[in-house]
PDB file of C-alpha atoms and ligand atoms in Angstrom:
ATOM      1  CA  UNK A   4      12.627 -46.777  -3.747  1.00 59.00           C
ATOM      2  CA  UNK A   5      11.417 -47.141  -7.188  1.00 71.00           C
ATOM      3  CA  UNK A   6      12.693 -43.921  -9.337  1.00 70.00           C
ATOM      4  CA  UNK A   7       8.637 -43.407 -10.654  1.00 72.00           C
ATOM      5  CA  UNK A   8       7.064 -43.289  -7.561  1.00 68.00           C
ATOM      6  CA  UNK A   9      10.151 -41.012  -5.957  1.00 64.00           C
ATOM      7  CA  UNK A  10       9.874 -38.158  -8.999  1.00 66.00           C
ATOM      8  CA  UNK A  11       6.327 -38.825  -8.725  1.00 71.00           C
ATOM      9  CA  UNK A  12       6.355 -37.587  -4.563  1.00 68.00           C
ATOM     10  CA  UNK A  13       8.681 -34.693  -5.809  1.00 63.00           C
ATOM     11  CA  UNK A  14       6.828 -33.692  -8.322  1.00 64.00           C
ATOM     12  CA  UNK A  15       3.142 -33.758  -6.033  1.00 64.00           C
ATOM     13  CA  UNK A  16       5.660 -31.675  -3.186  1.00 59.00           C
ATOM     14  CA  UNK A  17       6.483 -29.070  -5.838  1.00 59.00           C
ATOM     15  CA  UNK A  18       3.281 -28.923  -6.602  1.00 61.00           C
ATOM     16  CA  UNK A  19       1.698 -28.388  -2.700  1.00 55.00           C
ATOM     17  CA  UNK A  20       4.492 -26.032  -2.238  1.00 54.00           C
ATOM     18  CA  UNK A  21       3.191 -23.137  -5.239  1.00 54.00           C
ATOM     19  CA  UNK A  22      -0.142 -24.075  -4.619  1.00 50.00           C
ATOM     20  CA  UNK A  23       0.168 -22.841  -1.268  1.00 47.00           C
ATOM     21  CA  UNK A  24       2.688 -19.938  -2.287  1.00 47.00           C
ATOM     22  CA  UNK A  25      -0.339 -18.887  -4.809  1.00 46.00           C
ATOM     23  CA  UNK A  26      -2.558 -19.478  -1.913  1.00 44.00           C
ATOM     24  CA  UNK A  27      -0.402 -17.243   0.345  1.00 41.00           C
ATOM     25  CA  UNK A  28      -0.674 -14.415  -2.240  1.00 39.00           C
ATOM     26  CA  UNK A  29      -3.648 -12.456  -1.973  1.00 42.00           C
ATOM     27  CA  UNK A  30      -3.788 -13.410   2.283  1.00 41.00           C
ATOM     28  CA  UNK A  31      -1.490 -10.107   2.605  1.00 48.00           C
ATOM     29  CA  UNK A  32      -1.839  -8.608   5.911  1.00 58.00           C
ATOM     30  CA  UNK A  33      -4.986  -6.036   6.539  1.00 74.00           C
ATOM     31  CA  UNK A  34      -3.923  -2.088   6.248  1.00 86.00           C
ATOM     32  CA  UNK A  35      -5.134  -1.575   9.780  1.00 92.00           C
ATOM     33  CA  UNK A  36      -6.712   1.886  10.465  1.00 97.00           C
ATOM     34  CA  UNK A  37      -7.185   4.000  13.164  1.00 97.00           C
ATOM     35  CA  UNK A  38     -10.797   4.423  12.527  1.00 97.00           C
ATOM     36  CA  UNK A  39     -12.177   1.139  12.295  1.00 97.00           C
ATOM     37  CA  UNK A  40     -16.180   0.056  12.398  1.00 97.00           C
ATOM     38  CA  UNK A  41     -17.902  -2.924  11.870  1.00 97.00           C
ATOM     39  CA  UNK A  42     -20.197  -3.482   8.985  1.00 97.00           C
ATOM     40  CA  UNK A  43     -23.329  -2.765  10.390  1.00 98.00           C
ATOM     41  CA  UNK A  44     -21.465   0.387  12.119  1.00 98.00           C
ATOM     42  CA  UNK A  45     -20.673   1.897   8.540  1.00 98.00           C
ATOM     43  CA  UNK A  46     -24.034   0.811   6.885  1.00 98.00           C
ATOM     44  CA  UNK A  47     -25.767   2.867   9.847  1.00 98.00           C
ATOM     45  CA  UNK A  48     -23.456   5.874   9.668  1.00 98.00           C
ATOM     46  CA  UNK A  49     -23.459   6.321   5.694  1.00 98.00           C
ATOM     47  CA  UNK A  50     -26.231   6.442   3.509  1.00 98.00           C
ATOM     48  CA  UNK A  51     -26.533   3.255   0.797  1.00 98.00           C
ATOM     49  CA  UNK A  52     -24.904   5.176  -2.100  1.00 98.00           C
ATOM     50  CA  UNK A  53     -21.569   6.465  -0.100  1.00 98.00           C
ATOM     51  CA  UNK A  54     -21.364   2.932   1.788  1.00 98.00           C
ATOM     52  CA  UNK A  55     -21.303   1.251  -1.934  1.00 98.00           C
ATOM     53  CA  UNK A  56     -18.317   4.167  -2.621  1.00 98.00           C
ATOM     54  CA  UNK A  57     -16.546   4.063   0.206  1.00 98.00           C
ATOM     55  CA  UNK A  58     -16.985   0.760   1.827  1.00 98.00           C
ATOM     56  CA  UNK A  59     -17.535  -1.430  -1.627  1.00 97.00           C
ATOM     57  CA  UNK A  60     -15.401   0.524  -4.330  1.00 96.00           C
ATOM     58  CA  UNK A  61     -18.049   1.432  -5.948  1.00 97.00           C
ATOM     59  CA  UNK A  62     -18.528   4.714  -8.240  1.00 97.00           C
ATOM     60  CA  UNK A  63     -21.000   7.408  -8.327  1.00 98.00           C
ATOM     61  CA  UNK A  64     -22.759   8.273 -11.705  1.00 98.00           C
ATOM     62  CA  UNK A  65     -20.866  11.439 -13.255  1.00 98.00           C
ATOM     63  CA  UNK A  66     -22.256  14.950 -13.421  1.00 98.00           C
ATOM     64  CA  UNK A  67     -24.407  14.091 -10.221  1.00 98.00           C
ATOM     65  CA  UNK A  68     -22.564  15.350  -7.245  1.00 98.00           C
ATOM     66  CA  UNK A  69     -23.658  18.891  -6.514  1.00 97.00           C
ATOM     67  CA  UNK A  70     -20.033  19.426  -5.537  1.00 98.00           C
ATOM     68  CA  UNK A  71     -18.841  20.190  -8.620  1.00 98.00           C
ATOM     69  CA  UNK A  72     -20.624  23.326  -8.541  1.00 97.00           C
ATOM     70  CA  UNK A  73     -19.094  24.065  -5.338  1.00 98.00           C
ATOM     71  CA  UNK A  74     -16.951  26.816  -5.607  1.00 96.00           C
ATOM     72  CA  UNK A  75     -16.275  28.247  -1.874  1.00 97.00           C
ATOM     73  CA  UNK A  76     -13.059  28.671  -0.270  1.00 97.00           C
ATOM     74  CA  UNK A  77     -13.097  25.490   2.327  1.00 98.00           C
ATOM     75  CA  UNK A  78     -12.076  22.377   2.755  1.00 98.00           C
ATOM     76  CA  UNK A  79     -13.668  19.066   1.317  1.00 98.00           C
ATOM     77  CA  UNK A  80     -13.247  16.444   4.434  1.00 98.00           C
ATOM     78  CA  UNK A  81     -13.654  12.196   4.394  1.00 98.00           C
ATOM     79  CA  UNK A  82     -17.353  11.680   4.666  1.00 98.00           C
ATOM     80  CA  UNK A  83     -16.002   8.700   6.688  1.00 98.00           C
ATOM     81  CA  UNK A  84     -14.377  10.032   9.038  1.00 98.00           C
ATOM     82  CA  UNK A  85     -14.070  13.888   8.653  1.00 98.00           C
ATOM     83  CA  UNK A  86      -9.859  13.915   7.833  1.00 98.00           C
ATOM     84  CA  UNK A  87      -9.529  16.993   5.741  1.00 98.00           C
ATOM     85  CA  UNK A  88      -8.721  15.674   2.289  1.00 98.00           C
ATOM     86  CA  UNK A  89      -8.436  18.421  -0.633  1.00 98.00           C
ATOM     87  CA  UNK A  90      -8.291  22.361  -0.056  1.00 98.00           C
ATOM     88  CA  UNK A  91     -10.829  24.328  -2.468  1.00 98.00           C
ATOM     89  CA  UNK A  92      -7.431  25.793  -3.828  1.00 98.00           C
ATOM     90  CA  UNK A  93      -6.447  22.820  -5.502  1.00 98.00           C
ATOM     91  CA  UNK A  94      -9.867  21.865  -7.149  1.00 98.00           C
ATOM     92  CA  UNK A  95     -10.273  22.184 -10.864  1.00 98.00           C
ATOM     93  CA  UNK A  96     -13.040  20.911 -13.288  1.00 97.00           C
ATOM     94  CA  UNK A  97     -11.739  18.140 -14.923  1.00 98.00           C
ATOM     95  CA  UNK A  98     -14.997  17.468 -17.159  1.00 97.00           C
ATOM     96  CA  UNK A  99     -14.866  14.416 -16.468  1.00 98.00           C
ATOM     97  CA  UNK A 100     -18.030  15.157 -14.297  1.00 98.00           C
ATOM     98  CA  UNK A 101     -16.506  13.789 -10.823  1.00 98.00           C
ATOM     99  CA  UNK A 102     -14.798  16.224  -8.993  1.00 98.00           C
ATOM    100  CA  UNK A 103     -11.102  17.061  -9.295  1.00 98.00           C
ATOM    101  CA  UNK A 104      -8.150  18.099  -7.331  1.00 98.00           C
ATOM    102  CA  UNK A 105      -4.806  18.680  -8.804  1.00 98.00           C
ATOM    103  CA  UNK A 106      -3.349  17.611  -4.952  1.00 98.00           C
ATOM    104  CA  UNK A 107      -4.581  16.019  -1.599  1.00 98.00           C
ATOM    105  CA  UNK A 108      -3.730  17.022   2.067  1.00 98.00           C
ATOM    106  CA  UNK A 109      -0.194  15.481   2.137  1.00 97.00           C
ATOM    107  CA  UNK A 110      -0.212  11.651   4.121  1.00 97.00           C
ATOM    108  CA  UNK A 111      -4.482  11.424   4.415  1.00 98.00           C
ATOM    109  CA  UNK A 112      -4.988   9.459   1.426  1.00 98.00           C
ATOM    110  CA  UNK A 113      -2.620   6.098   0.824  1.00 97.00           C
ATOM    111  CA  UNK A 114      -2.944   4.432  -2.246  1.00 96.00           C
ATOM    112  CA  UNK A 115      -3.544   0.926  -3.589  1.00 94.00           C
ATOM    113  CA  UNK A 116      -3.233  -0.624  -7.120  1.00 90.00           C
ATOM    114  CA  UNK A 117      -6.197  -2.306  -8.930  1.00 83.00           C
ATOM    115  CA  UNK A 118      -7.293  -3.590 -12.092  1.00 80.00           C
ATOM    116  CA  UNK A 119     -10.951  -3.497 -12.883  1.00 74.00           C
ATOM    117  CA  UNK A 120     -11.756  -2.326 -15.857  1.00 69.00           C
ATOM    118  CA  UNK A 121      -8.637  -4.516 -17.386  1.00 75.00           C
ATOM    119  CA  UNK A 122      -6.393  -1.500 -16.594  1.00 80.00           C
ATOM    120  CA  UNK A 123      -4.031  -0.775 -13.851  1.00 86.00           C
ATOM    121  CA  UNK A 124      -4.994   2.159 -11.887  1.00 91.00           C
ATOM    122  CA  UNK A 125      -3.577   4.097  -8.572  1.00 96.00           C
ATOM    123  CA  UNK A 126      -6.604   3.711  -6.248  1.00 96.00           C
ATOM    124  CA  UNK A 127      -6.914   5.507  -3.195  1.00 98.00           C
ATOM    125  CA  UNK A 128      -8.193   5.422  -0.019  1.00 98.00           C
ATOM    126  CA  UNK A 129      -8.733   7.743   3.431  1.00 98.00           C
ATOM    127  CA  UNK A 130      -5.751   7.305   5.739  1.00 98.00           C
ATOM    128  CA  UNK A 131      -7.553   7.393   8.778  1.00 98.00           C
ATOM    129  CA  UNK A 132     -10.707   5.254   8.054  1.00 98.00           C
ATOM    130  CA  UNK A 133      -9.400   3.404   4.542  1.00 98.00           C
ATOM    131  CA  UNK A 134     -12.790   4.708   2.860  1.00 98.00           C
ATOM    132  CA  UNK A 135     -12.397   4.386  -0.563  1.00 98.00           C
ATOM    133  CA  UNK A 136     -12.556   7.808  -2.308  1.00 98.00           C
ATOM    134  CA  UNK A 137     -11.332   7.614  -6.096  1.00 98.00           C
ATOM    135  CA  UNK A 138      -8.517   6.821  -8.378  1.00 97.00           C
ATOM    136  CA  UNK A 139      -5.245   9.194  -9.394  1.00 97.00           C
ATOM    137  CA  UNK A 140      -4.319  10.269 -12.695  1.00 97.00           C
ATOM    138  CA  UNK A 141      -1.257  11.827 -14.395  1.00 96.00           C
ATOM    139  CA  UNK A 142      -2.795  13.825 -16.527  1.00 97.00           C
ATOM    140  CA  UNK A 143      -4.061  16.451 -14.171  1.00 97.00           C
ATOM    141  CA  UNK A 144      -3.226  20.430 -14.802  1.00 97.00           C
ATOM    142  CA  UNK A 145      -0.028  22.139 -13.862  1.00 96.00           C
ATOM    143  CA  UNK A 146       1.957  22.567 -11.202  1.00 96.00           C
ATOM    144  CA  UNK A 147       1.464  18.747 -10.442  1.00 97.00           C
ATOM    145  CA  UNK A 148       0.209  17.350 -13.161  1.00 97.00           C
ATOM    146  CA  UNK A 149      -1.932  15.274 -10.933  1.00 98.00           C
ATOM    147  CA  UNK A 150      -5.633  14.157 -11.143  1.00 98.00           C
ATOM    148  CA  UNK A 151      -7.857  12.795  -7.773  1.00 98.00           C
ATOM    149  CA  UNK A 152     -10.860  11.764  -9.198  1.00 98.00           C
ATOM    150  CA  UNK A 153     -12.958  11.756  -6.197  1.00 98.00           C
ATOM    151  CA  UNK A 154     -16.670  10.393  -5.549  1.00 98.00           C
ATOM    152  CA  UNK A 155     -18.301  13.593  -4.578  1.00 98.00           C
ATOM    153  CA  UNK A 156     -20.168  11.532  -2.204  1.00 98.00           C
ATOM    154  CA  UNK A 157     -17.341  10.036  -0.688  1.00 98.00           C
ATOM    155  CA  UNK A 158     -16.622  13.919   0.763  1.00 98.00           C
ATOM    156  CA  UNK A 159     -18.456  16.741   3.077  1.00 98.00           C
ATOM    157  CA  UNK A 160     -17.643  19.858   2.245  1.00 98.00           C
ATOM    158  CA  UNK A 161     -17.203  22.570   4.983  1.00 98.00           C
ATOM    159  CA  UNK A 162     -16.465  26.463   3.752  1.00 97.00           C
ATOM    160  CA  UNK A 163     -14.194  28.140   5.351  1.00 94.00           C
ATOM    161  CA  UNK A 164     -16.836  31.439   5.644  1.00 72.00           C
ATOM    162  CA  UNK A 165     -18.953  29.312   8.697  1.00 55.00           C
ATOM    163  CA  UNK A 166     -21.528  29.158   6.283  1.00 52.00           C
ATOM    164  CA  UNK A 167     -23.009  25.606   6.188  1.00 51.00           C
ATOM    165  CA  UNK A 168     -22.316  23.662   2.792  1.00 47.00           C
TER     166      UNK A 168
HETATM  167 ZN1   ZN B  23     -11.937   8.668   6.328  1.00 63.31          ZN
END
């Protein structure tokens, strides 16, 4: 076999071989969910604006949830799905003009890395229905030092007094 032609076929496997190991990349299994709907299921439950939050990543314009002025005792659930999310004891106003939470209900949220906006950022996401809710900071108030920037949207609040929200 003629040396050319035999670097040349090792060269063109190499080359199949890490364009199908890029290929293989982003194909990483599905997080699979125990509340799962089809498309046209979640674009009939939600309104537009929370499916483009919590189906689409998408983000609601600050200072216009009426949450932040919520100031009850209760619990702020997955719009989604209802999972309780964040207690009102561990809301604080962030001013960033989405509403804050200096902790979640411990194993409803899991988290995902992205990296629009050219940063990376700690993205998370509803446990039971993977609804996207927000992204988590470090630079949240004591004792955790933790920031959920959550849509407003993206939650139903329910106050502990059985008054309706
Ligand atoms: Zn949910």
């Amino acid at each position: 076999m003629d040396r050319r032609i035999l670097l040349a076929s090792v060269a063109g496997l190499l080359g199949l071989l890490s364009f199908r190991w890029l290929r293989a990349e982003p194909a990483k299994a599905a997080e699979k969910f125990e509340v799962e709907k089809t498309d046209a299921e979640w674009r009939a439950q939600l309104t537009p604006q929370q499916y483009e939050i919590l189906r689409k990543h998408g983000t609601e314009r600050p200072w216009s949830s009426p949450l932040l002025k919520e100031h009850r005792k209760g619990i702020f659930a997955c719009a989604g799905c209802d999972l309780p999310l964040f207690s009102s004891d561990t809301k604080f106003d962030s001013g960033t003009g989405w509403p804050s939470f200096f902790t979640s209900i411990p194993n409803h949220f899991a988290t995902s890395q992205d990296h629009k906006l050219m940063m990376l950022r700690t993205e998370y996401h509803c446990a039971r229905c993977g609804g996207h809710h927000g992204h988590l900071f470090d630079d949240g108030p004591a004792p955790t030092h933790e920031r959920w920037c959550n849509n407003g949207l993206a939650l139903r609040f329910l106050p502990s007094s059985g008054k309706s929200a």
